[in-house]
mmCIF file of C-alpha atoms and ligand atoms in Angstrom:
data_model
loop_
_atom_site.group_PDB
_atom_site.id
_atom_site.type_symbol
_atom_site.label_atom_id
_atom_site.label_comp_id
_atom_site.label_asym_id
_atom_site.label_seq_id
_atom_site.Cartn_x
_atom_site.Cartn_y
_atom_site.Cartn_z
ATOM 1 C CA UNK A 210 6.639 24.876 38.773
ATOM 2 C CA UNK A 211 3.530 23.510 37.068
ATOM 3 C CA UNK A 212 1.649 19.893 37.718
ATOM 4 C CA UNK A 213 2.853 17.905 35.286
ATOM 5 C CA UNK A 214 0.129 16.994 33.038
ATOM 6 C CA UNK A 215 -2.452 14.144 34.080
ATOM 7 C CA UNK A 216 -4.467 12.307 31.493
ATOM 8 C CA UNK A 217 -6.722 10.827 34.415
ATOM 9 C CA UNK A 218 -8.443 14.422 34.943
ATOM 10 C CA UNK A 219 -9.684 14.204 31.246
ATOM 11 C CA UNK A 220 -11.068 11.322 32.404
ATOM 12 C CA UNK A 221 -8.505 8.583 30.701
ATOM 13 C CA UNK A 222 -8.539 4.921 32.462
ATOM 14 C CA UNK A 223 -5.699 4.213 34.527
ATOM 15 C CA UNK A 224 -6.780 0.907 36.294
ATOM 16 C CA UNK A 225 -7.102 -2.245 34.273
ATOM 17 C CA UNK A 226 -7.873 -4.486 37.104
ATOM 18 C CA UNK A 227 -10.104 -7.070 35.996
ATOM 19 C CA UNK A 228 -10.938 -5.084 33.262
ATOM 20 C CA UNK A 229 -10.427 -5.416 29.557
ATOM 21 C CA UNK A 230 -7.231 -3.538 28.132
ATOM 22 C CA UNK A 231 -6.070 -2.472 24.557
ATOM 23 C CA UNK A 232 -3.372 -5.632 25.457
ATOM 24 C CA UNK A 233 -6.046 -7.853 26.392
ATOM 25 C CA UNK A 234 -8.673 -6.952 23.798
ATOM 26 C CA UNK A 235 -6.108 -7.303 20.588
ATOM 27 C CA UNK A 236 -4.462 -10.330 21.730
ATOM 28 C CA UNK A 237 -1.242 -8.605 22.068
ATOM 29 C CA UNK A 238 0.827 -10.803 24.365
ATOM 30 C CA UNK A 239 0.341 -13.624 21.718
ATOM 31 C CA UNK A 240 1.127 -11.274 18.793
ATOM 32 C CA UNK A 241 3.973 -9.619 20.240
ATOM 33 C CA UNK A 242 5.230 -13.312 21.533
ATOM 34 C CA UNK A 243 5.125 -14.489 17.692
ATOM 35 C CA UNK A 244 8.807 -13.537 16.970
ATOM 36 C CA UNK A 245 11.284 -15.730 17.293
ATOM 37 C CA UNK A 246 14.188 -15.594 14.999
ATOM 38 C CA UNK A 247 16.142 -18.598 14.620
ATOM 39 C CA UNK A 248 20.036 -16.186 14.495
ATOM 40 C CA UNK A 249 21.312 -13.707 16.269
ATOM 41 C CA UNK A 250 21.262 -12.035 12.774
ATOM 42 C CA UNK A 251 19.699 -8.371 13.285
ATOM 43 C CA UNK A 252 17.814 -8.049 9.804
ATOM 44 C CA UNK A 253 16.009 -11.620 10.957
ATOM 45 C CA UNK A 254 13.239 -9.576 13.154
ATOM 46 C CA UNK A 255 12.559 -7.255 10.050
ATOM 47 C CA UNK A 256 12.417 -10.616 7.785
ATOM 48 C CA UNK A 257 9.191 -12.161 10.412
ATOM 49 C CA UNK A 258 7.675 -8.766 10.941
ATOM 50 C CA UNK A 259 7.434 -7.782 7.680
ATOM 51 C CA UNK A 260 5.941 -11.472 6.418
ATOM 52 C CA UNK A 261 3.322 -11.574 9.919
ATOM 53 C CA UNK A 262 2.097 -8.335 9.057
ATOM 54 C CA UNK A 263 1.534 -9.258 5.503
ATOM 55 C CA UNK A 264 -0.635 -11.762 6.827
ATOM 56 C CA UNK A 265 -2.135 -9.926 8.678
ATOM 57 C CA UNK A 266 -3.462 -7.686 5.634
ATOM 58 C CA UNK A 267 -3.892 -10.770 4.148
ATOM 59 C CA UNK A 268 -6.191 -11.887 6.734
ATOM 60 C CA UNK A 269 -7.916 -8.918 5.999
ATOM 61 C CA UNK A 270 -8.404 -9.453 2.613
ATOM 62 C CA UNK A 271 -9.883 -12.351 2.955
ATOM 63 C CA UNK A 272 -12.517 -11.508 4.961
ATOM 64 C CA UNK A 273 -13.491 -8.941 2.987
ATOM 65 C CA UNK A 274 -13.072 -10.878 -0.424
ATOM 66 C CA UNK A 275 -15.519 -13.295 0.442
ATOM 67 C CA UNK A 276 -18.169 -10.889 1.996
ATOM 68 C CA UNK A 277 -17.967 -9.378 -1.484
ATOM 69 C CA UNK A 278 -18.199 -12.541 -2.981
ATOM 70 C CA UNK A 279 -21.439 -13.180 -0.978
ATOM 71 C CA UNK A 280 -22.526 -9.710 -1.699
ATOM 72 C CA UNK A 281 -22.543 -9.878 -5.359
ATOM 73 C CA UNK A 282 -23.974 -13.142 -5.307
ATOM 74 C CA UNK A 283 -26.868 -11.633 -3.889
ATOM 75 C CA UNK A 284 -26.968 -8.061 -6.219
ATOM 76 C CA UNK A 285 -25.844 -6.340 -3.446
ATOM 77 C CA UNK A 286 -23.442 -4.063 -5.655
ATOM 78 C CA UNK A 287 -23.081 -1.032 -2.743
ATOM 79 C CA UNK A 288 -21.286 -3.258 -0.189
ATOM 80 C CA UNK A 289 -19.433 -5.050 -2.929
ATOM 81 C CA UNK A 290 -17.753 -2.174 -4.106
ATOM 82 C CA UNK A 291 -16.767 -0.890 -0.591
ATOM 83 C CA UNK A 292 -15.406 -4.136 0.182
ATOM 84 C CA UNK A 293 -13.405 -4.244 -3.139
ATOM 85 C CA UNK A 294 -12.284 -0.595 -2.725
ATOM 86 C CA UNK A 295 -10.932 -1.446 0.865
ATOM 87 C CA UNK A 296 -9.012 -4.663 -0.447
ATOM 88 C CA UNK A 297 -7.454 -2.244 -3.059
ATOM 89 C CA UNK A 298 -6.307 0.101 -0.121
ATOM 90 C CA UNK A 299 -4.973 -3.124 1.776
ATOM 91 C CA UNK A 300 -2.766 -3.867 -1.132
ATOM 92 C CA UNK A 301 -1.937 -0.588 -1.427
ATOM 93 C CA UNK A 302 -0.599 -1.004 2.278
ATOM 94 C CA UNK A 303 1.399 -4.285 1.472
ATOM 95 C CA UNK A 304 2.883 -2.277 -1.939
ATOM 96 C CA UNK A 305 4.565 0.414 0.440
ATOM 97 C CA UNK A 306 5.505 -2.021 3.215
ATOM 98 C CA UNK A 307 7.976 -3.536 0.175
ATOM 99 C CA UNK A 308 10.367 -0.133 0.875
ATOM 100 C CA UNK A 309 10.900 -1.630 4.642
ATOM 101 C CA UNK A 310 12.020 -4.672 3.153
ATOM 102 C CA UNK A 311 14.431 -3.416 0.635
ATOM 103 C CA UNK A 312 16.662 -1.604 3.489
ATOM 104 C CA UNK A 313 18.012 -4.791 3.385
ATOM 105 C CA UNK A 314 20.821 -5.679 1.265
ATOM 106 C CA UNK A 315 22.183 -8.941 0.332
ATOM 107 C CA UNK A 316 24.932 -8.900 3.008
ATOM 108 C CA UNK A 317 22.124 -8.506 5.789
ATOM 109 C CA UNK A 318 20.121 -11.670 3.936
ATOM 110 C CA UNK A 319 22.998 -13.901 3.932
ATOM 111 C CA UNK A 320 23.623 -13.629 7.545
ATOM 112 C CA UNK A 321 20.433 -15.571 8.302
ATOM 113 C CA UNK A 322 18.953 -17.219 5.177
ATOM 114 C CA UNK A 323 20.222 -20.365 5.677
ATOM 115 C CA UNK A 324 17.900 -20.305 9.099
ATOM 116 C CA UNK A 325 14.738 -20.533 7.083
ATOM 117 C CA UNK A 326 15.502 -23.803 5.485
ATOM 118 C CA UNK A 327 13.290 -24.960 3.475
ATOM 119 C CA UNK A 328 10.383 -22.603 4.554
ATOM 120 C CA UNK A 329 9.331 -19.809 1.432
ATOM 121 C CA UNK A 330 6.087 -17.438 1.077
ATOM 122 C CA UNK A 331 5.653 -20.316 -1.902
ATOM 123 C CA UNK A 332 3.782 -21.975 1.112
ATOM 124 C CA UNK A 333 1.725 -19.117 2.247
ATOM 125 C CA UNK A 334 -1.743 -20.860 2.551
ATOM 126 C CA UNK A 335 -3.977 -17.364 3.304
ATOM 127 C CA UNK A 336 -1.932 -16.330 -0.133
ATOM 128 C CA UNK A 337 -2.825 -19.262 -1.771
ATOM 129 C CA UNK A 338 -6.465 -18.727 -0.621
ATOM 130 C CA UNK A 339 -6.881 -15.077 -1.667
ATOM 131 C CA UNK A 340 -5.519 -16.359 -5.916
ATOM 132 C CA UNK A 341 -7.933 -19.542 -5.723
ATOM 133 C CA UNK A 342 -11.009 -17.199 -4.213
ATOM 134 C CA UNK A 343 -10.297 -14.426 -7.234
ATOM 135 C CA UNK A 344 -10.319 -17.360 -9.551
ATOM 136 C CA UNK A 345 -6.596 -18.329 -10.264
ATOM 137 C CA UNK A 346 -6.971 -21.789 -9.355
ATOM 138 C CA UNK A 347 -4.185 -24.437 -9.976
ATOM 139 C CA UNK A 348 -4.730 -28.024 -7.631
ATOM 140 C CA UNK A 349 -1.359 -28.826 -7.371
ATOM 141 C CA UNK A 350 -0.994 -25.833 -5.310
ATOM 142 C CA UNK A 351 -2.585 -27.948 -2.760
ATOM 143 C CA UNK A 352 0.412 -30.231 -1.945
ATOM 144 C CA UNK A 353 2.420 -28.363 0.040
ATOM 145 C CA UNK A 354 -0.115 -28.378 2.542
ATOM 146 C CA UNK A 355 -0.703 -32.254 2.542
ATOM 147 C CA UNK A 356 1.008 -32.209 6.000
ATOM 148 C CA UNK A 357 -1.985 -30.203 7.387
ATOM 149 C CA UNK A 358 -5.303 -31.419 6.628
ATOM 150 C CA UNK A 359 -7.039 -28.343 8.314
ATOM 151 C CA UNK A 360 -5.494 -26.278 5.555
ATOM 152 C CA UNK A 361 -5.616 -28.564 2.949
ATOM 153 C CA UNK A 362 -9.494 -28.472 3.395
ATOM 154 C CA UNK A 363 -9.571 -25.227 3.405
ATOM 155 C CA UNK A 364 -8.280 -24.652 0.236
ATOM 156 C CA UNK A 365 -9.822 -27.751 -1.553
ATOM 157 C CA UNK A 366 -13.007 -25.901 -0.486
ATOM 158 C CA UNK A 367 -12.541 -23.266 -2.141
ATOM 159 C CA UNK A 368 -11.505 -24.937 -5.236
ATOM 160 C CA UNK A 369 -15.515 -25.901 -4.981
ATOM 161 C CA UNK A 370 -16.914 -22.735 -4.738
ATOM 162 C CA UNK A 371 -17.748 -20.311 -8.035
ATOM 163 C CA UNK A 372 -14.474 -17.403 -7.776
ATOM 164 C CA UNK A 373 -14.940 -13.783 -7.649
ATOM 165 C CA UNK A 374 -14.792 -13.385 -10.730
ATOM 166 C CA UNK A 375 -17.099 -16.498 -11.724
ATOM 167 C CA UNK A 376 -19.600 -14.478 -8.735
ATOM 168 C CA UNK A 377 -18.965 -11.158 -11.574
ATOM 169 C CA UNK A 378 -19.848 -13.513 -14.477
ATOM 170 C CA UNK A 379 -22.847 -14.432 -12.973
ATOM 171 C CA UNK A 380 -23.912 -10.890 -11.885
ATOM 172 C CA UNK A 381 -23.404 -9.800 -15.521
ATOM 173 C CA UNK A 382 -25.633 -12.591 -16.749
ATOM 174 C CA UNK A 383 -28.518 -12.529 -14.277
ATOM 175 C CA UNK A 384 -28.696 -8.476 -15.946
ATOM 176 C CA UNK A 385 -29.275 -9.799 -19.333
ATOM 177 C CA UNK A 386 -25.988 -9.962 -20.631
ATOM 178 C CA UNK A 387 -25.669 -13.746 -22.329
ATOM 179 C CA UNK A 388 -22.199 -15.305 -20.931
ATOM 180 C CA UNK A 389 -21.428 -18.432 -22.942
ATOM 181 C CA UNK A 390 -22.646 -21.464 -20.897
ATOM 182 C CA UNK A 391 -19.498 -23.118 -21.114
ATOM 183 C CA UNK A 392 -17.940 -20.882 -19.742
ATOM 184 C CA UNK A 393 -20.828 -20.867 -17.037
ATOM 185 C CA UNK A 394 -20.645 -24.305 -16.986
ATOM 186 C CA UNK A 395 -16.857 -24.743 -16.442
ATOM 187 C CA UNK A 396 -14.945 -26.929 -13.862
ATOM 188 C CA UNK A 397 -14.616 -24.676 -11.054
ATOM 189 C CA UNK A 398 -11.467 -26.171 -9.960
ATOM 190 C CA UNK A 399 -9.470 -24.896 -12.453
ATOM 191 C CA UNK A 400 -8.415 -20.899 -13.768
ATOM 192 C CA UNK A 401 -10.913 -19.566 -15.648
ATOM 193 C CA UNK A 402 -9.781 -19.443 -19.471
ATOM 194 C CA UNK A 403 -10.208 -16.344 -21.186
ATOM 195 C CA UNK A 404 -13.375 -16.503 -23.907
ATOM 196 C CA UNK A 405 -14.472 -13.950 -26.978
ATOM 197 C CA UNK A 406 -17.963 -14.372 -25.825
ATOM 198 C CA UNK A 407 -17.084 -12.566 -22.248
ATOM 199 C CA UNK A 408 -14.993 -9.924 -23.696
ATOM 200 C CA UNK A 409 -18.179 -9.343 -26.172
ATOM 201 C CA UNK A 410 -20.284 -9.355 -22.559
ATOM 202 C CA UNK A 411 -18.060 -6.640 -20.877
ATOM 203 C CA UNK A 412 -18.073 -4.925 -24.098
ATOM 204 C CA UNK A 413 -21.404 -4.247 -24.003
ATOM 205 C CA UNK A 414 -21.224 -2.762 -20.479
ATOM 206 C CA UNK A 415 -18.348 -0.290 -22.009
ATOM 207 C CA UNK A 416 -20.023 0.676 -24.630
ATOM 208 C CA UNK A 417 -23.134 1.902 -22.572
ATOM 209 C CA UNK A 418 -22.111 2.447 -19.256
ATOM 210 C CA UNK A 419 -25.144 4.703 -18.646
ATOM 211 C CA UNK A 420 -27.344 1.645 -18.951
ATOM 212 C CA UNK A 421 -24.990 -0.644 -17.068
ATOM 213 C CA UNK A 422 -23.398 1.513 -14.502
ATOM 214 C CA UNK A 423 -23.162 -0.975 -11.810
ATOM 215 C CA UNK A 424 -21.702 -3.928 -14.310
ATOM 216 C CA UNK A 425 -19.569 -1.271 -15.283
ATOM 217 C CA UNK A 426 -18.068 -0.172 -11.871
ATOM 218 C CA UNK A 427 -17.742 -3.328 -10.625
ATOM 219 C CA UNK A 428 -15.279 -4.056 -13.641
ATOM 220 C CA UNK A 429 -13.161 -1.489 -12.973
ATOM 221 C CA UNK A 430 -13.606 -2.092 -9.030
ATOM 222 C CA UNK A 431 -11.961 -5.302 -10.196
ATOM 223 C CA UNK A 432 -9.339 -3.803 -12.403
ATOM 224 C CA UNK A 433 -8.316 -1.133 -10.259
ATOM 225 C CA UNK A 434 -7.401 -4.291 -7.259
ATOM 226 C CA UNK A 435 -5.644 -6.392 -10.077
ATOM 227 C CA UNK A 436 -3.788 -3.266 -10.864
ATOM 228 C CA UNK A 437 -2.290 -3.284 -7.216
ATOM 229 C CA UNK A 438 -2.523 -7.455 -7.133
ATOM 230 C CA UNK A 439 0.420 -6.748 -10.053
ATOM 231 C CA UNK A 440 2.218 -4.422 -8.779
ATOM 232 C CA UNK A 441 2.580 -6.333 -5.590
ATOM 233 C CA UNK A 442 3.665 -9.154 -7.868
ATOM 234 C CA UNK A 443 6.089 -6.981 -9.332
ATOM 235 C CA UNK A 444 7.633 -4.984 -6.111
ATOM 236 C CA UNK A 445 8.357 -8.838 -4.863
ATOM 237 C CA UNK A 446 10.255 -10.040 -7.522
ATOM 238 C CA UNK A 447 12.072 -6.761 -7.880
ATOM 239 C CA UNK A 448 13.128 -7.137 -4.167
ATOM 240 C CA UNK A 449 13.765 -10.724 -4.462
ATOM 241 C CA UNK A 450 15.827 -9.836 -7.564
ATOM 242 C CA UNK A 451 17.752 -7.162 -5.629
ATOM 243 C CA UNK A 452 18.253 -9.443 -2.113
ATOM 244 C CA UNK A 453 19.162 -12.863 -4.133
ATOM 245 C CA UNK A 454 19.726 -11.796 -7.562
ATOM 246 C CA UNK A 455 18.831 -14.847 -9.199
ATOM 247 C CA UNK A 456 19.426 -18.026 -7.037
ATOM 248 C CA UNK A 457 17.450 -20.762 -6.059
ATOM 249 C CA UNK A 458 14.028 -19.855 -3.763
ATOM 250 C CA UNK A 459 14.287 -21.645 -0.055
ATOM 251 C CA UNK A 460 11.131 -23.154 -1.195
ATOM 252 C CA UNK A 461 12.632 -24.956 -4.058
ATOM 253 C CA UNK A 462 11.690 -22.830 -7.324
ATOM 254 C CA UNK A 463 13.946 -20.723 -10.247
ATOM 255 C CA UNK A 464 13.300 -17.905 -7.351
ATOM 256 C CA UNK A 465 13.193 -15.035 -9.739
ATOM 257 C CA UNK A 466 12.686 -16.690 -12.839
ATOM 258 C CA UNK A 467 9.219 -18.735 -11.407
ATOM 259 C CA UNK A 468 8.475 -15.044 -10.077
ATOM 260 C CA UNK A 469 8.792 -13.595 -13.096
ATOM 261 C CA UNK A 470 6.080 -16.427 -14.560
ATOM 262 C CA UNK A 471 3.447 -15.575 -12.246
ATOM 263 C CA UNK A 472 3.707 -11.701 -13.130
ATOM 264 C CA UNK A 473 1.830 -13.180 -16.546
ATOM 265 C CA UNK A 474 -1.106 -14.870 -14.013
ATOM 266 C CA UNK A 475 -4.347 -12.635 -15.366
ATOM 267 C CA UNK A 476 -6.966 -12.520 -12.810
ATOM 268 C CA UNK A 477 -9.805 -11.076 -14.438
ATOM 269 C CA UNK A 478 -8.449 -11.670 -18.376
ATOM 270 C CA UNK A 479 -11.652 -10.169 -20.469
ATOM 271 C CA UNK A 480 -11.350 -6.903 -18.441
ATOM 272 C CA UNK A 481 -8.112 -6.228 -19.954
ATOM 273 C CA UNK A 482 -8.540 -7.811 -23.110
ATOM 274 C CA UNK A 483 -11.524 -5.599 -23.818
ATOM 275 C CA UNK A 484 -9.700 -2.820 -23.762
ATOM 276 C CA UNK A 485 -7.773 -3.202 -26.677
ATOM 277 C CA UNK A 486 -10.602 -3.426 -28.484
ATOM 278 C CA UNK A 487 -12.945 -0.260 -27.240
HETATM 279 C C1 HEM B 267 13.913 -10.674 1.039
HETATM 280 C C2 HEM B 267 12.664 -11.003 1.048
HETATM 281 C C3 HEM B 267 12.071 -12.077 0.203
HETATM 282 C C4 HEM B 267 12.672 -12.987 -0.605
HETATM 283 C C5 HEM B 267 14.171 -13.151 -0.912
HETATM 284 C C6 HEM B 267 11.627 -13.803 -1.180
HETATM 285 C C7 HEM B 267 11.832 -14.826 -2.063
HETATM 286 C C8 HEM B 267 10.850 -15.583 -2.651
HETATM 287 C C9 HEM B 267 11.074 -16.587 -3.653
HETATM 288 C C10 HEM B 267 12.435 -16.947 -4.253
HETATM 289 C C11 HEM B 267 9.870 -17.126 -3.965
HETATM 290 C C12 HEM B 267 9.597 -18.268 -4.945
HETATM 291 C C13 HEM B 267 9.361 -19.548 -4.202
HETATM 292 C C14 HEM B 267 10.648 -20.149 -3.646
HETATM 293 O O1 HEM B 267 11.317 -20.900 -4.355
HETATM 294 O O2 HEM B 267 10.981 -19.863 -2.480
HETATM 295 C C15 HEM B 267 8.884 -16.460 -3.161
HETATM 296 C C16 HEM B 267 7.523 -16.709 -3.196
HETATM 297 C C17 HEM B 267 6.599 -16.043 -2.445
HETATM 298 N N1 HEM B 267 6.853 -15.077 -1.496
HETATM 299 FE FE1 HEM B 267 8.591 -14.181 -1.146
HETATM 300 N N2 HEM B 267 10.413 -13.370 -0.710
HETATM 301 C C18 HEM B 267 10.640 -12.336 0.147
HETATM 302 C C19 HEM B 267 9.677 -11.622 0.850
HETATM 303 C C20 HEM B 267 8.347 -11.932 0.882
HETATM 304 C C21 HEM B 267 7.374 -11.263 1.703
HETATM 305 C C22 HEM B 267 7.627 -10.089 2.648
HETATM 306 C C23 HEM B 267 6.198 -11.854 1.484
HETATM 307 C C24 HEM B 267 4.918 -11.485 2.145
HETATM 308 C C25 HEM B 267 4.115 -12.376 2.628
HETATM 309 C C26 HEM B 267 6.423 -12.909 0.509
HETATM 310 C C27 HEM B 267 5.453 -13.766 0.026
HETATM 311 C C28 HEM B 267 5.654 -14.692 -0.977
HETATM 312 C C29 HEM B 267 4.592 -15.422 -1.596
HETATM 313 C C30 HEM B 267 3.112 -15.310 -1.297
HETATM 314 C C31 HEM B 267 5.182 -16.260 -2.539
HETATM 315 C C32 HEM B 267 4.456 -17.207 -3.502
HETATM 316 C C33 HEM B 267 4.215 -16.450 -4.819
HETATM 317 C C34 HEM B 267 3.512 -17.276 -5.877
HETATM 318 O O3 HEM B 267 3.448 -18.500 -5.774
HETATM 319 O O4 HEM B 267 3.023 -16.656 -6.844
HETATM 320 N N3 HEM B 267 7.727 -12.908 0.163
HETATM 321 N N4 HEM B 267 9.504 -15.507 -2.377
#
């Protein structure tokens, strides 16, 4: 009979003693202790996993969106662009965690929707943060985090600070490129509003992207993460159409129909516009 195999004689830690573990290092007794569904509904543990670990990502994101923020601010393109290509990936991730979801049906749903009450994704604050930090920026978005002021100033803080894509603007500018000042100039607070003068900017990048290689990867850095920004858009609506068809949202809204809205929401509106044009 052979000796059953023993990891310890490759030299693999078996004694965690007053030591720091994979458990202890990733926080998992609080992260695994985060579940508590409110029925005795089976889908309902699918329903929280599948919206912590989206925040998770989301989490992620937004560390790296603002790092690449800060990078560009500072011409430091190489960084950027890994940052941006790794948020890309992450939504990637979120786009195929959608097929988890949609092995439930409406049956499953029913059994514990009325649980969440009130509570939607509509109140997602880290999702809130990511669209005001790429630049779509809307204030009354604020109120339903009025009940937390650690939140609220989180967001309103952002509201102060130049977007992504005001941080691309910028970079495109400091090169030579003129962008109209007021659209330099603008409130910050609010979306940016598409302009003729920045389509003619990223124009010229297109038109020469020998000359303007960087300008001209970080545009479609920025295209290729609104391309999976939509299609996240679009997988939710199309599982929210196929769990709830079109009923009322917990948190209050059309459900599919304000869905449907944001799917027009255009993050980085020259870069698209352009192309029509080239
Ligand atoms: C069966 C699953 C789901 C249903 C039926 C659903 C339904 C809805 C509905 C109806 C809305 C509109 C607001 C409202 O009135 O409630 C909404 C918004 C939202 N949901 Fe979901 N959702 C689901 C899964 C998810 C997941 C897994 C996430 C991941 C975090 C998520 C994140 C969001 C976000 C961020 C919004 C706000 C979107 C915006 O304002 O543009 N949802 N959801």
């Amino acid at each position: 009979m052979t000796t059953p195999y023993d990891p310890a004689d490759d030299g693999a830690q078996m004694r965690f003693d007053g030591r720091m573990s994979y458990s202890d290092y990733l926080a998992l007794d609080a992260i695994l202790d985060a579940q508590h569904p409110l029925s005795k509904a089976h889908d309902e543990l699918l329903f929280i996993v599948q919206h912590q670990t989206s925040e998770l990502w989301m989490r992620l994101a937004l560390h790296e969106l603002t790092a690449a923020r800060t990078a560009l601010a500072a011409d430091r393109y190489g960084p950027a662009f890994k940052m941006l290509a790794r948020v890309s990936r992450i939504f990637e991730q979120l786009n195929s965690a959608w097929d988890v979801l949609r092995t439930m049906t409406p049956s499953d749903y029913t059994t514990f929707r009325d649980s969440l009450g009130q509570s939607s994704g509509f109140q997602s604050w880290q999702y809130r943060l990511i669209e005001f930090t790429l630049g779509n920026r809307n204030a009354a978005m604020l109120r339903p985090h009025e009940h937390r002021a650690d939140i609220h100033a989180k967001l309103s803080a952002e509201l102060a600070r130049p977007s992504l894509y005001d941080e691309a603007l910028r970079a495109v500018s400091r090169a030579g490129i003129e962008i109209p000042s007021e659209v330099a100039a603008r409130d910050l607070a609010r979306p940016h509003q598409p302009h003729p003068g920045v389509i003619a900017a990223w124009r010229r990048v297109y038109d020469d992207p020998e000359t303007h290689w960087q300008l001209y990867e970080l545009a479609e850095k920025l295209v290729d993460f609104e391309d999976y920004f939509r299609r996240w858009r679009f997988n939710h609506v199309t599982t929210v159409e196929r769990v709830i068809g079109f009923k009322r949202g917990t948190g209050g809204t059309g459900g599919v129909s304000y869905l449907r809205r944001m799917l027009e929401v255009e993050l980085f509106p020259e870069l698209w516009h352009l192309r029509t044009e080239l």
